Short mmCIF file of C-alpha atoms and ligand atoms in Angstrom, two decimals:
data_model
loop_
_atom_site.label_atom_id
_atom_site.label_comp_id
_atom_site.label_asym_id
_atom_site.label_seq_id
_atom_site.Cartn_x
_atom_site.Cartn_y
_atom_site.Cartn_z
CA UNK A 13 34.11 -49.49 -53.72
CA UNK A 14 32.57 -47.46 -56.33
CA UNK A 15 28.97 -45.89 -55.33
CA UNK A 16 26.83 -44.86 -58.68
CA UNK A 17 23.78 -42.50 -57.17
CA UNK A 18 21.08 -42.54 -59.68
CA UNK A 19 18.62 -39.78 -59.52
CA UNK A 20 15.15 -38.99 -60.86
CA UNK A 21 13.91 -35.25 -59.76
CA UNK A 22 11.31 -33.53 -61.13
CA UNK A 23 11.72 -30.03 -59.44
CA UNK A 24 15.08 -30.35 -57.52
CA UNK A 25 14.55 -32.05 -53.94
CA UNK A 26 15.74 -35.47 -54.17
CA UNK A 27 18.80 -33.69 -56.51
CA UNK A 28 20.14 -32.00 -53.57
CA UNK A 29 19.72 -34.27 -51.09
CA UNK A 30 21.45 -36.38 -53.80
CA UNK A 31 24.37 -33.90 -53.75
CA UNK A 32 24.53 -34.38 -50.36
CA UNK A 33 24.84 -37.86 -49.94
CA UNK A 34 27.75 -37.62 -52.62
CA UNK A 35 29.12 -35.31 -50.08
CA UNK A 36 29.13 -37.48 -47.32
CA UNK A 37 30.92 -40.48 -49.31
CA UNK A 38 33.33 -38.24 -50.54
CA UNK A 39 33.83 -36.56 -47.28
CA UNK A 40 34.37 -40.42 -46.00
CA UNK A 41 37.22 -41.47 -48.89
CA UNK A 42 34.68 -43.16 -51.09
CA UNK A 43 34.27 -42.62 -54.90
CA UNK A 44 30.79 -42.00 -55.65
CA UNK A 45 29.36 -40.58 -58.88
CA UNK A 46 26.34 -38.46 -59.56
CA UNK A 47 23.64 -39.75 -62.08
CA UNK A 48 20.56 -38.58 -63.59
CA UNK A 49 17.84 -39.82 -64.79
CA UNK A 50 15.89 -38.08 -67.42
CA UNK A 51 12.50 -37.91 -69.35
CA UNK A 52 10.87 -36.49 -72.13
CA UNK A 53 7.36 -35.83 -70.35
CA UNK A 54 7.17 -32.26 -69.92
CA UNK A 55 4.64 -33.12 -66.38
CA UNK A 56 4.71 -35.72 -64.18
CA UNK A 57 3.60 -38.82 -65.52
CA UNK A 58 2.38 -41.42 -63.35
CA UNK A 59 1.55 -44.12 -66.14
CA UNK A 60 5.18 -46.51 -66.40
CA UNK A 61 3.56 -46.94 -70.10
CA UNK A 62 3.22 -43.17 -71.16
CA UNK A 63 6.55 -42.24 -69.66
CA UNK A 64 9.59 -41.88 -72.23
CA UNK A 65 12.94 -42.31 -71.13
CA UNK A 66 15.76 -39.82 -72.31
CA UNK A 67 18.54 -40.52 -69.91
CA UNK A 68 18.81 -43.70 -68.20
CA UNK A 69 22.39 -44.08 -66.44
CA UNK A 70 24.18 -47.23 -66.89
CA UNK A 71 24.19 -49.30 -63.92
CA UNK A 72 27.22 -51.01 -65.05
CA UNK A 73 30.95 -50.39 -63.23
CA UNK A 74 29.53 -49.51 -60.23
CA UNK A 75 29.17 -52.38 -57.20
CA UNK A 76 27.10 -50.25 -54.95
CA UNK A 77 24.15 -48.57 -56.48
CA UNK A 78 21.60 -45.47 -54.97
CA UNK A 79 18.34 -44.85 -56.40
CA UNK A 80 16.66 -41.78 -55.38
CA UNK A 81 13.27 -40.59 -56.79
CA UNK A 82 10.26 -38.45 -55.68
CA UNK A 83 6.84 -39.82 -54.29
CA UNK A 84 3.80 -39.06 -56.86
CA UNK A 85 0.61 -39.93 -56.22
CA UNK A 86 1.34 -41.71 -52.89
CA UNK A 87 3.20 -44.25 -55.02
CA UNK A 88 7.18 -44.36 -56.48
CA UNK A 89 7.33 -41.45 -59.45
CA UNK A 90 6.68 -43.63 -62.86
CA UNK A 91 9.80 -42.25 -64.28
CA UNK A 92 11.60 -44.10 -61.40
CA UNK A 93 9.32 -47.25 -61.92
CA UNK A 94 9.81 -46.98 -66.08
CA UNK A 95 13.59 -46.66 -65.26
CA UNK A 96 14.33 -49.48 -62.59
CA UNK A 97 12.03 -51.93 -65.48
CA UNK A 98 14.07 -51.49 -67.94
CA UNK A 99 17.36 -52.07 -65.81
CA UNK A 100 19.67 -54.92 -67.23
CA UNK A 101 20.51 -57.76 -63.77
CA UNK A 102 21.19 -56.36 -60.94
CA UNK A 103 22.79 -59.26 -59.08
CA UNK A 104 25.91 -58.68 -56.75
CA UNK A 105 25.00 -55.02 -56.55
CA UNK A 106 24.74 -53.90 -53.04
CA UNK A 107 21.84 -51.38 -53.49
CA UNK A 108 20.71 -48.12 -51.05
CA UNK A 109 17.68 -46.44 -51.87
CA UNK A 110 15.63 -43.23 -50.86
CA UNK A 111 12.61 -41.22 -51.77
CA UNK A 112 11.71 -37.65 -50.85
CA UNK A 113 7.75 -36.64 -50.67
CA UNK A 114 6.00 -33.64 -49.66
CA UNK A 115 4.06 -34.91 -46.32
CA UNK A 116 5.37 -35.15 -43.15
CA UNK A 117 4.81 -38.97 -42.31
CA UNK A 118 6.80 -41.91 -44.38
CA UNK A 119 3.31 -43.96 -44.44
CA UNK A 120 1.91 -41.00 -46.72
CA UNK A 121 3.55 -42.54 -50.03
CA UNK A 122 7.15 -42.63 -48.80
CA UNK A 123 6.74 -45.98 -47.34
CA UNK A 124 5.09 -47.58 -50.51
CA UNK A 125 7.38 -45.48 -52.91
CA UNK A 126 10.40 -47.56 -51.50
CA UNK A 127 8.51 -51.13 -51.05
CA UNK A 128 7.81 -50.60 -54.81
CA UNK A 129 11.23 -49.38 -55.45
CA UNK A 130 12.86 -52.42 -53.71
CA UNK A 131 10.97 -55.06 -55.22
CA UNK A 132 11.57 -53.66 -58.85
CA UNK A 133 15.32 -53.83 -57.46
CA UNK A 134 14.73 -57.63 -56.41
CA UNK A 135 13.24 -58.53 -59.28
CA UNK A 136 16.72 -57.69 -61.12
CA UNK A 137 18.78 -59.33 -58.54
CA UNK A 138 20.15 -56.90 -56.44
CA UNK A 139 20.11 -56.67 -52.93
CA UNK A 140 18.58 -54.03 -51.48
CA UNK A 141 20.67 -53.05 -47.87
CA UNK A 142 19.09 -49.85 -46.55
CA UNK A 143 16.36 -47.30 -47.57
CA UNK A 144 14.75 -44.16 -46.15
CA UNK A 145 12.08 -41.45 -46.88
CA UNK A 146 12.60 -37.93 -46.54
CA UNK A 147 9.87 -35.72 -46.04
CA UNK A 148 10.45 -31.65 -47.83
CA UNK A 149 8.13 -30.08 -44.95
CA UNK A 150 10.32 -27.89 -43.40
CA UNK A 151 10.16 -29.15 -39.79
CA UNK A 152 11.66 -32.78 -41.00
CA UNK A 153 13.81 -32.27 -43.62
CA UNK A 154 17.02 -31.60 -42.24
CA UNK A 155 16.45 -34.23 -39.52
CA UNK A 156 15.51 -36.84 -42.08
CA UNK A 157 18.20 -35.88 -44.36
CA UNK A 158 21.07 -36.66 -41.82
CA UNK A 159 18.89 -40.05 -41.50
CA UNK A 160 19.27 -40.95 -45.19
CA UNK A 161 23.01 -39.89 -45.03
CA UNK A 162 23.19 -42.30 -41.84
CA UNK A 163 22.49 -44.76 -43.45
CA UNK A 164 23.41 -45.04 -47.42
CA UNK A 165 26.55 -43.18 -47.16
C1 FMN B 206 2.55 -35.20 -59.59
C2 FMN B 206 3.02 -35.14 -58.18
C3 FMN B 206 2.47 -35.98 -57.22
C4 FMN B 206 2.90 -35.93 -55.89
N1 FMN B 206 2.38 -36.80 -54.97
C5 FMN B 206 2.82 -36.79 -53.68
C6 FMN B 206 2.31 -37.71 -52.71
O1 FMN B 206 1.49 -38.56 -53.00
N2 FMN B 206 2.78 -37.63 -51.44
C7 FMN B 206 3.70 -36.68 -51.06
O2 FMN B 206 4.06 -36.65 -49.87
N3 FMN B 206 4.22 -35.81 -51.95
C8 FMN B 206 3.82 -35.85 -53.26
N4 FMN B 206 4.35 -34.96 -54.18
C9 FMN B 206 5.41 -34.05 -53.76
C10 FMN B 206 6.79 -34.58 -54.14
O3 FMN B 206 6.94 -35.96 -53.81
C11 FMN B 206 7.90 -33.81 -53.39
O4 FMN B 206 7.78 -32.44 -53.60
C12 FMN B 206 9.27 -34.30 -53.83
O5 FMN B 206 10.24 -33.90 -52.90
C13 FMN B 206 9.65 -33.78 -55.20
O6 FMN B 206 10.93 -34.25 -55.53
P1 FMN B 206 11.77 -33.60 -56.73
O7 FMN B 206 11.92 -32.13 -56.40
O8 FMN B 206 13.06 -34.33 -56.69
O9 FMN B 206 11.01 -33.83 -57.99
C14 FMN B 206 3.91 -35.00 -55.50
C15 FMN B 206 4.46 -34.14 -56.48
C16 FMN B 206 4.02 -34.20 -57.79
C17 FMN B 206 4.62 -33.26 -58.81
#
């Protein structure tokens, strides 16, 4: 099985933790390949409309997909949202997905962030098998990054 992890980061967090879920498939005999997504929008840009694509990663060739992207605004990043639109069908892709925000609790965008990320993901045709949030504050990252690699990798 061939993983694709497709990644939006703004300012590096959801990269690494990225890197290290590539680490633990590796580290577990599975191919998995890096991906990133990219925009043009020198800030964050919340409005889907506004937001223009540079890189979007072909979802094609893989049959299990990762989407990772950052929390803004208590909502999914609208890079992530623009990206996961404009996606060709998704269907017989087995699909993981994770944000990372800045608060310490999953209900304070992380939770909504990967609702919205999963029903743009259903709306393709994929199927959507786990998901988690990790939260940057220092006292729960580590902890909730062995979580996400628990379960997507
Ligand atoms: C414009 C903007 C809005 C943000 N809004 C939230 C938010 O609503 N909740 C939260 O917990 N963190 C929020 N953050 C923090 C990011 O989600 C967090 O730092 C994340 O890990 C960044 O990921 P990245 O380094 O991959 O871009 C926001 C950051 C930016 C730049």
């Amino acid at each position: 099985m061939k993983t694709g992890i497709i990644v939006y980061s703004n300012t590096g967090n959801t990269l690494q933790a990225a890197r290290r879920l590539q680490e633990a498939m590796k580290g577990k005999g599975q191919e998995a390949e890096l991906l990133q997504v990219r925009a043009g929008n020198e800030k964050p840009e919340s409005d889907v409309s506004r937001v223009r694509l540079t890189e979007k990663p072909s979802p094609e060739g893989f049959d299990h997909l990762v989407f990772a992207s950052p929390v803004w605004g208590f909502s999914l990043s609208g890079v992530m949202k623009a990206y996961l639109a404009g996606l060709p069908p998704l269907e017989g892709k087995k699909i993981g997905l994770y944000v990372t925000h800045h608060f310490p609790l999953p209900w304070m965008g992380g939770n909504t962030a990967v609702k919205q990320m999963k029903k743009l993901c259903e709306e393709k045709g994929g199927t959507v098998i786990a998901s988690a949030v990790i939260s940057w504050n220092e006292k729960r990252r580590e902890r909730d990054i062995l979580e996400m690699l628990g379960k997507l990798s």
